[in-house]
PDB file of C-alpha atoms in Angstrom:
ATOM      1  CA  MET A   1    -151.228 -24.927  15.529  1.00 78.00           C
ATOM      2  CA  GLN A   2    -152.568 -22.844  18.452  1.00 84.00           C
ATOM      3  CA  LYS A   3    -150.313 -19.759  19.342  1.00 86.00           C
ATOM      4  CA  ALA A   4    -150.215 -17.661  22.539  1.00 84.00           C
ATOM      5  CA  MET A   5    -147.753 -15.516  24.374  1.00 92.00           C
ATOM      6  CA  ASN A   6    -146.970 -18.008  27.200  1.00 92.00           C
ATOM      7  CA  ILE A   7    -143.455 -16.807  27.965  1.00 96.00           C
ATOM      8  CA  SER A   8    -143.464 -18.678  31.320  1.00 96.00           C
ATOM      9  CA  TYR A   9    -145.303 -21.771  32.524  1.00 94.00           C
ATOM     10  CA  GLU A  10    -145.278 -23.896  35.686  1.00 94.00           C
ATOM     11  CA  ILE A  11    -144.784 -27.569  36.038  1.00 91.00           C
ATOM     12  CA  GLY A  12    -145.072 -28.635  39.625  1.00 93.00           C
ATOM     13  CA  ASN A  13    -143.000 -26.211  41.791  1.00 96.00           C
ATOM     14  CA  LYS A  14    -140.705 -25.173  38.982  1.00 97.00           C
ATOM     15  CA  LEU A  15    -141.113 -22.255  36.545  1.00 97.00           C
ATOM     16  CA  TYR A  16    -140.140 -22.717  32.881  1.00 96.00           C
ATOM     17  CA  LEU A  17    -139.227 -20.033  30.523  1.00 97.00           C
ATOM     18  CA  ASN A  18    -140.291 -20.174  26.896  1.00 96.00           C
ATOM     19  CA  ILE A  19    -138.317 -17.341  25.350  1.00 98.00           C
ATOM     20  CA  THR A  20    -138.285 -18.459  21.592  1.00 97.00           C
ATOM     21  CA  ASN A  21    -139.410 -21.050  19.246  1.00 95.00           C
ATOM     22  CA  LYS A  22    -136.295 -21.030  17.210  1.00 96.00           C
ATOM     23  CA  CYS A  23    -134.227 -24.146  16.953  1.00 95.00           C
ATOM     24  CA  PRO A  24    -131.608 -25.443  14.507  1.00 95.00           C
ATOM     25  CA  CYS A  25    -132.610 -29.054  15.104  1.00 94.00           C
ATOM     26  CA  SER A  26    -135.537 -31.200  14.326  1.00 91.00           C
ATOM     27  CA  CYS A  27    -135.208 -33.944  16.777  1.00 84.00           C
ATOM     28  CA  THR A  28    -137.265 -37.058  15.981  1.00 82.00           C
ATOM     29  CA  PHE A  29    -138.540 -37.275  19.584  1.00 77.00           C
ATOM     30  CA  CYS A  30    -139.244 -33.540  20.123  1.00 74.00           C
ATOM     31  CA  ILE A  31    -142.414 -32.854  22.089  1.00 68.00           C
ATOM     32  CA  ARG A  32    -143.247 -30.159  19.539  1.00 64.00           C
ATOM     33  CA  ASN A  33    -144.191 -32.922  17.106  1.00 59.00           C
ATOM     34  CA  ASN A  34    -146.974 -34.056  19.503  1.00 57.00           C
ATOM     35  CA  GLY A  35    -149.016 -30.908  20.239  1.00 56.00           C
ATOM     36  CA  ASP A  36    -149.095 -27.165  21.082  1.00 52.00           C
ATOM     37  CA  GLY A  37    -147.918 -27.496  24.666  1.00 55.00           C
ATOM     38  CA  ALA A  38    -145.825 -29.574  27.163  1.00 58.00           C
ATOM     39  CA  TYR A  39    -146.931 -31.483  30.114  1.00 55.00           C
ATOM     40  CA  GLY A  40    -150.366 -30.088  30.182  1.00 55.00           C
ATOM     41  CA  SER A  41    -149.316 -26.421  29.679  1.00 59.00           C
ATOM     42  CA  ASP A  42    -151.195 -23.814  27.635  1.00 77.00           C
ATOM     43  CA  PRO A  43    -149.866 -23.484  24.158  1.00 84.00           C
ATOM     44  CA  LEU A  44    -146.114 -22.814  23.831  1.00 90.00           C
ATOM     45  CA  TRP A  45    -146.058 -21.675  20.149  1.00 90.00           C
ATOM     46  CA  LEU A  46    -145.447 -17.957  20.403  1.00 94.00           C
ATOM     47  CA  GLU A  47    -147.484 -15.409  18.518  1.00 94.00           C
ATOM     48  CA  HIS A  48    -144.185 -13.420  18.025  1.00 97.00           C
ATOM     49  CA  GLN A  49    -140.679 -13.492  19.145  1.00 98.00           C
ATOM     50  CA  PRO A  50    -140.658 -11.698  22.532  1.00 97.00           C
ATOM     51  CA  ASN A  51    -138.138  -9.076  23.280  1.00 98.00           C
ATOM     52  CA  GLU A  52    -136.071  -8.663  26.544  1.00 97.00           C
ATOM     53  CA  GLU A  53    -138.598  -6.198  27.955  1.00 98.00           C
ATOM     54  CA  GLU A  54    -141.467  -8.557  27.334  1.00 98.00           C
ATOM     55  CA  VAL A  55    -139.662 -11.491  28.910  1.00 98.00           C
ATOM     56  CA  ILE A  56    -138.692  -9.483  31.975  1.00 98.00           C
ATOM     57  CA  ALA A  57    -142.177  -7.933  32.309  1.00 98.00           C
ATOM     58  CA  ASN A  58    -143.515 -11.517  32.395  1.00 98.00           C
ATOM     59  CA  LEU A  59    -140.996 -12.499  34.985  1.00 98.00           C
ATOM     60  CA  LYS A  60    -142.154  -9.573  37.226  1.00 98.00           C
ATOM     61  CA  THR A  61    -145.604 -11.173  37.385  1.00 97.00           C
ATOM     62  CA  ARG A  62    -144.164 -14.180  39.065  1.00 98.00           C
ATOM     63  CA  ASP A  63    -143.138 -14.721  42.707  1.00 97.00           C
ATOM     64  CA  LEU A  64    -139.621 -15.979  41.680  1.00 98.00           C
ATOM     65  CA  ASP A  65    -138.664 -16.930  45.222  1.00 98.00           C
ATOM     66  CA  SER A  66    -141.634 -19.388  45.416  1.00 98.00           C
ATOM     67  CA  TYR A  67    -140.191 -21.782  42.965  1.00 98.00           C
ATOM     68  CA  GLU A  68    -137.770 -24.691  43.507  1.00 98.00           C
ATOM     69  CA  GLU A  69    -135.950 -23.926  40.195  1.00 98.00           C
ATOM     70  CA  ILE A  70    -136.297 -21.607  37.204  1.00 98.00           C
ATOM     71  CA  ILE A  71    -135.586 -23.381  33.904  1.00 98.00           C
ATOM     72  CA  PHE A  72    -134.951 -21.976  30.375  1.00 98.00           C
ATOM     73  CA  CYS A  73    -136.867 -24.531  28.462  1.00 94.00           C
ATOM     74  CA  GLY A  74    -139.742 -24.180  25.994  1.00 87.00           C
ATOM     75  CA  TYR A  75    -140.655 -24.728  22.424  1.00 90.00           C
ATOM     76  CA  GLY A  76    -137.258 -23.726  21.157  1.00 95.00           C
ATOM     77  CA  GLU A  77    -133.484 -23.554  21.780  1.00 97.00           C
ATOM     78  CA  PRO A  78    -132.842 -20.734  24.381  1.00 98.00           C
ATOM     79  CA  THR A  79    -129.416 -19.883  23.088  1.00 98.00           C
ATOM     80  CA  CYS A  80    -130.980 -18.791  19.776  1.00 98.00           C
ATOM     81  CA  GLU A  81    -131.947 -15.671  21.703  1.00 98.00           C
ATOM     82  CA  LEU A  82    -128.733 -15.579  23.836  1.00 98.00           C
ATOM     83  CA  ASP A  83    -129.038 -11.784  24.738  1.00 98.00           C
ATOM     84  CA  ILE A  84    -132.628 -12.282  26.046  1.00 98.00           C
ATOM     85  CA  LEU A  85    -131.537 -15.449  27.917  1.00 98.00           C
ATOM     86  CA  LEU A  86    -128.681 -13.592  29.611  1.00 98.00           C
ATOM     87  CA  ALA A  87    -130.741 -10.515  30.444  1.00 98.00           C
ATOM     88  CA  ALA A  88    -133.457 -12.612  32.012  1.00 98.00           C
ATOM     89  CA  ALA A  89    -130.936 -14.578  33.918  1.00 98.00           C
ATOM     90  CA  ARG A  90    -129.422 -11.386  35.213  1.00 98.00           C
ATOM     91  CA  TYR A  91    -132.735  -9.989  36.294  1.00 98.00           C
ATOM     92  CA  ILE A  92    -133.664 -13.201  38.145  1.00 98.00           C
ATOM     93  CA  ARG A  93    -130.217 -13.134  39.935  1.00 98.00           C
ATOM     94  CA  SER A  94    -130.987  -9.482  40.826  1.00 97.00           C
ATOM     95  CA  VAL A  95    -134.249 -10.266  42.666  1.00 98.00           C
ATOM     96  CA  SER A  96    -134.155 -13.994  43.606  1.00 97.00           C
ATOM     97  CA  LYS A  97    -131.888 -16.753  44.964  1.00 97.00           C
ATOM     98  CA  THR A  98    -133.849 -19.466  43.090  1.00 98.00           C
ATOM     99  CA  PRO A  99    -131.523 -21.807  41.256  1.00 98.00           C
ATOM    100  CA  ILE A 100    -131.473 -21.241  37.367  1.00 98.00           C
ATOM    101  CA  ARG A 101    -131.185 -24.004  34.900  1.00 98.00           C
ATOM    102  CA  LEU A 102    -130.556 -23.930  31.070  1.00 98.00           C
ATOM    103  CA  ASN A 103    -131.790 -26.836  29.060  1.00 97.00           C
ATOM    104  CA  THR A 104    -129.935 -26.661  25.727  1.00 98.00           C
ATOM    105  CA  ASN A 105    -128.970 -28.692  22.643  1.00 96.00           C
ATOM    106  CA  GLY A 106    -125.363 -27.511  23.308  1.00 97.00           C
ATOM    107  CA  LEU A 107    -124.997 -25.880  19.836  1.00 98.00           C
ATOM    108  CA  GLY A 108    -124.977 -22.373  21.091  1.00 98.00           C
ATOM    109  CA  ASP A 109    -121.406 -21.795  19.867  1.00 98.00           C
ATOM    110  CA  LEU A 110    -122.549 -22.579  16.300  1.00 98.00           C
ATOM    111  CA  ILE A 111    -125.720 -20.523  16.661  1.00 98.00           C
ATOM    112  CA  ASN A 112    -123.928 -17.560  17.960  1.00 98.00           C
ATOM    113  CA  LYS A 113    -120.653 -18.052  15.956  1.00 97.00           C
ATOM    114  CA  ARG A 114    -118.546 -17.575  19.038  1.00 98.00           C
ATOM    115  CA  ASP A 115    -117.577 -19.370  22.289  1.00 98.00           C
ATOM    116  CA  ILE A 116    -120.460 -18.648  24.753  1.00 98.00           C
ATOM    117  CA  ALA A 117    -119.500 -20.844  27.715  1.00 98.00           C
ATOM    118  CA  HIS A 118    -118.129 -17.906  29.807  1.00 98.00           C
ATOM    119  CA  ASP A 119    -121.335 -15.965  29.398  1.00 98.00           C
ATOM    120  CA  PHE A 120    -123.085 -18.255  31.867  1.00 98.00           C
ATOM    121  CA  SER A 121    -120.430 -17.829  34.606  1.00 97.00           C
ATOM    122  CA  GLY A 122    -122.116 -16.615  37.833  1.00 95.00           C
ATOM    123  CA  LEU A 123    -125.584 -16.504  36.073  1.00 97.00           C
ATOM    124  CA  VAL A 124    -126.674 -20.185  35.803  1.00 98.00           C
ATOM    125  CA  ASP A 125    -126.422 -22.942  38.260  1.00 98.00           C
ATOM    126  CA  THR A 126    -127.113 -25.912  36.151  1.00 98.00           C
ATOM    127  CA  ILE A 127    -126.829 -26.662  32.383  1.00 98.00           C
ATOM    128  CA  SER A 128    -128.422 -29.714  30.962  1.00 97.00           C
ATOM    129  CA  ILE A 129    -127.130 -30.612  27.437  1.00 97.00           C
ATOM    130  CA  SER A 130    -128.903 -32.996  25.087  1.00 94.00           C
ATOM    131  CA  LEU A 131    -126.431 -35.673  24.082  1.00 94.00           C
ATOM    132  CA  ASN A 132    -129.207 -37.734  22.434  1.00 89.00           C
ATOM    133  CA  ALA A 133    -126.941 -40.455  20.975  1.00 91.00           C
ATOM    134  CA  PRO A 134    -123.550 -42.116  21.593  1.00 94.00           C
ATOM    135  CA  THR A 135    -122.010 -41.450  18.112  1.00 95.00           C
ATOM    136  CA  ALA A 136    -121.920 -38.511  15.639  1.00 96.00           C
ATOM    137  CA  GLU A 137    -123.722 -40.653  13.062  1.00 95.00           C
ATOM    138  CA  GLU A 138    -126.562 -41.683  15.437  1.00 93.00           C
ATOM    139  CA  TYR A 139    -126.705 -38.063  16.687  1.00 94.00           C
ATOM    140  CA  ASN A 140    -127.262 -36.652  13.316  1.00 95.00           C
ATOM    141  CA  ALA A 141    -129.993 -39.227  12.581  1.00 94.00           C
ATOM    142  CA  VAL A 142    -131.850 -38.411  15.679  1.00 91.00           C
ATOM    143  CA  THR A 143    -131.184 -34.624  16.133  1.00 93.00           C
ATOM    144  CA  ARG A 144    -131.156 -33.756  12.403  1.00 95.00           C
ATOM    145  CA  PRO A 145    -129.273 -30.468  12.938  1.00 95.00           C
ATOM    146  CA  SER A 146    -129.438 -27.765  10.136  1.00 96.00           C
ATOM    147  CA  PHE A 147    -125.732 -26.959  10.366  1.00 95.00           C
ATOM    148  CA  LYS A 148    -123.942 -28.690   7.416  1.00 88.00           C
ATOM    149  CA  ASP A 149    -120.313 -29.550   6.993  1.00 91.00           C
ATOM    150  CA  VAL A 150    -119.636 -29.476  10.655  1.00 96.00           C
ATOM    151  CA  ASN A 151    -119.497 -32.188  13.251  1.00 97.00           C
ATOM    152  CA  CYS A 152    -122.318 -31.049  15.599  1.00 97.00           C
ATOM    153  CA  PHE A 153    -121.794 -34.008  17.884  1.00 97.00           C
ATOM    154  CA  GLU A 154    -118.210 -32.908  18.616  1.00 97.00           C
ATOM    155  CA  GLU A 155    -119.248 -29.271  18.855  1.00 97.00           C
ATOM    156  CA  MET A 156    -121.891 -30.174  21.464  1.00 97.00           C
ATOM    157  CA  LEU A 157    -119.362 -32.206  23.493  1.00 97.00           C
ATOM    158  CA  SER A 158    -116.800 -29.394  23.227  1.00 97.00           C
ATOM    159  CA  PHE A 159    -119.429 -26.856  24.530  1.00 98.00           C
ATOM    160  CA  ALA A 160    -120.171 -29.270  27.434  1.00 97.00           C
ATOM    161  CA  LYS A 161    -116.557 -29.507  28.412  1.00 97.00           C
ATOM    162  CA  SER A 162    -115.974 -25.733  28.157  1.00 97.00           C
ATOM    163  CA  VAL A 163    -119.037 -24.755  30.180  1.00 98.00           C
ATOM    164  CA  GLN A 164    -118.253 -27.184  32.883  1.00 96.00           C
ATOM    165  CA  LYS A 165    -115.408 -24.872  33.810  1.00 96.00           C
ATOM    166  CA  GLU A 166    -117.927 -21.874  34.223  1.00 97.00           C
ATOM    167  CA  VAL A 167    -121.029 -23.491  35.674  1.00 97.00           C
ATOM    168  CA  PRO A 168    -121.406 -25.486  38.984  1.00 95.00           C
ATOM    169  CA  ASN A 169    -123.542 -28.329  37.582  1.00 97.00           C
ATOM    170  CA  VAL A 170    -123.396 -29.704  34.022  1.00 98.00           C
ATOM    171  CA  MET A 171    -124.970 -32.808  32.744  1.00 97.00           C
ATOM    172  CA  LEU A 172    -125.555 -34.556  29.500  1.00 97.00           C
ATOM    173  CA  THR A 173    -128.932 -36.174  28.873  1.00 93.00           C
ATOM    174  CA  VAL A 174    -130.552 -38.918  26.652  1.00 88.00           C
ATOM    175  CA  VAL A 175    -134.159 -39.946  26.620  1.00 82.00           C
ATOM    176  CA  ASP A 176    -134.982 -43.450  27.891  1.00 75.00           C
ATOM    177  CA  ILE A 177    -136.570 -44.512  24.535  1.00 68.00           C
ATOM    178  CA  ILE A 178    -133.242 -44.946  22.802  1.00 69.00           C
ATOM    179  CA  GLY A 179    -132.723 -48.372  24.248  1.00 75.00           C
ATOM    180  CA  GLU A 180    -130.351 -49.982  26.772  1.00 84.00           C
ATOM    181  CA  ASP A 181    -127.380 -50.465  24.408  1.00 88.00           C
ATOM    182  CA  GLU A 182    -127.491 -46.810  23.276  1.00 86.00           C
ATOM    183  CA  ILE A 183    -127.744 -45.640  26.958  1.00 90.00           C
ATOM    184  CA  LYS A 184    -124.706 -47.750  27.905  1.00 92.00           C
ATOM    185  CA  ARG A 185    -122.714 -46.342  24.999  1.00 93.00           C
ATOM    186  CA  SER A 186    -123.815 -42.851  25.892  1.00 93.00           C
ATOM    187  CA  GLN A 187    -122.690 -43.358  29.494  1.00 95.00           C
ATOM    188  CA  ALA A 188    -119.317 -44.315  28.061  1.00 96.00           C
ATOM    189  CA  VAL A 189    -119.144 -40.980  26.102  1.00 95.00           C
ATOM    190  CA  ALA A 190    -120.231 -39.012  29.275  1.00 95.00           C
ATOM    191  CA  ASP A 191    -117.630 -40.861  31.434  1.00 96.00           C
ATOM    192  CA  LYS A 192    -114.944 -40.129  28.860  1.00 94.00           C
ATOM    193  CA  ALA A 193    -115.898 -36.399  28.975  1.00 93.00           C
ATOM    194  CA  GLY A 194    -116.098 -36.454  32.761  1.00 94.00           C
ATOM    195  CA  ILE A 195    -119.660 -35.167  32.715  1.00 96.00           C
ATOM    196  CA  HIS A 196    -122.643 -36.747  34.529  1.00 95.00           C
ATOM    197  CA  LEU A 197    -125.256 -38.538  32.366  1.00 95.00           C
ATOM    198  CA  ARG A 198    -128.926 -38.268  33.126  1.00 93.00           C
ATOM    199  CA  VAL A 199    -131.417 -40.607  31.505  1.00 89.00           C
ATOM    200  CA  ARG A 200    -134.660 -38.764  31.359  1.00 79.00           C
ATOM    201  CA  PRO A 201    -138.113 -40.061  30.640  1.00 72.00           C
ATOM    202  CA  TYR A 202    -139.712 -39.494  27.361  1.00 63.00           C
ATOM    203  CA  GLU A 203    -143.014 -37.673  27.707  1.00 58.00           C
ATOM    204  CA  ASP A 204    -145.811 -38.039  24.947  1.00 43.00           C
TER     205      ASP A 204
END
């Protein structure tokens, strides 16, 4: 495993923020299983957990207005470091009008032991939540969350419904490798929740 302090990395005209390697899930399709970086990036395994000051210092080295979008998404679940996530989003908002997106597993309420949806109001433009599967049983098999004795599937959907009241754009996502039947059933789950479903391509 190769480590570095790549807190931010570029893919196309978008800037991605890799603020933590912590994650309560071990998804079967996670790109962390395939290597040290994503989509040709430098290593995203961090040498240490960066603090708020390190993340903002890194942001100051970037021309934030030059990007199409700034996305919290790296080799970990961003809400595991919620205070850093929010501080970084506030800094971006203070210096740039570039849209901000959060990619999340949707388990931030469980991670932080409180309702976090309102924290994103006025800070984040888009939240993309990993639905992963159409039922709780299938979700657990694919996502393999560390939380026990709790319905993580329903917790994720509850967060999605709550944050939809706080953030302009909210979507649920599945990867295309789950199969057509699972995608159709996932679409039904999203439709029932009143949330857009995005089928995203799996990248090796």
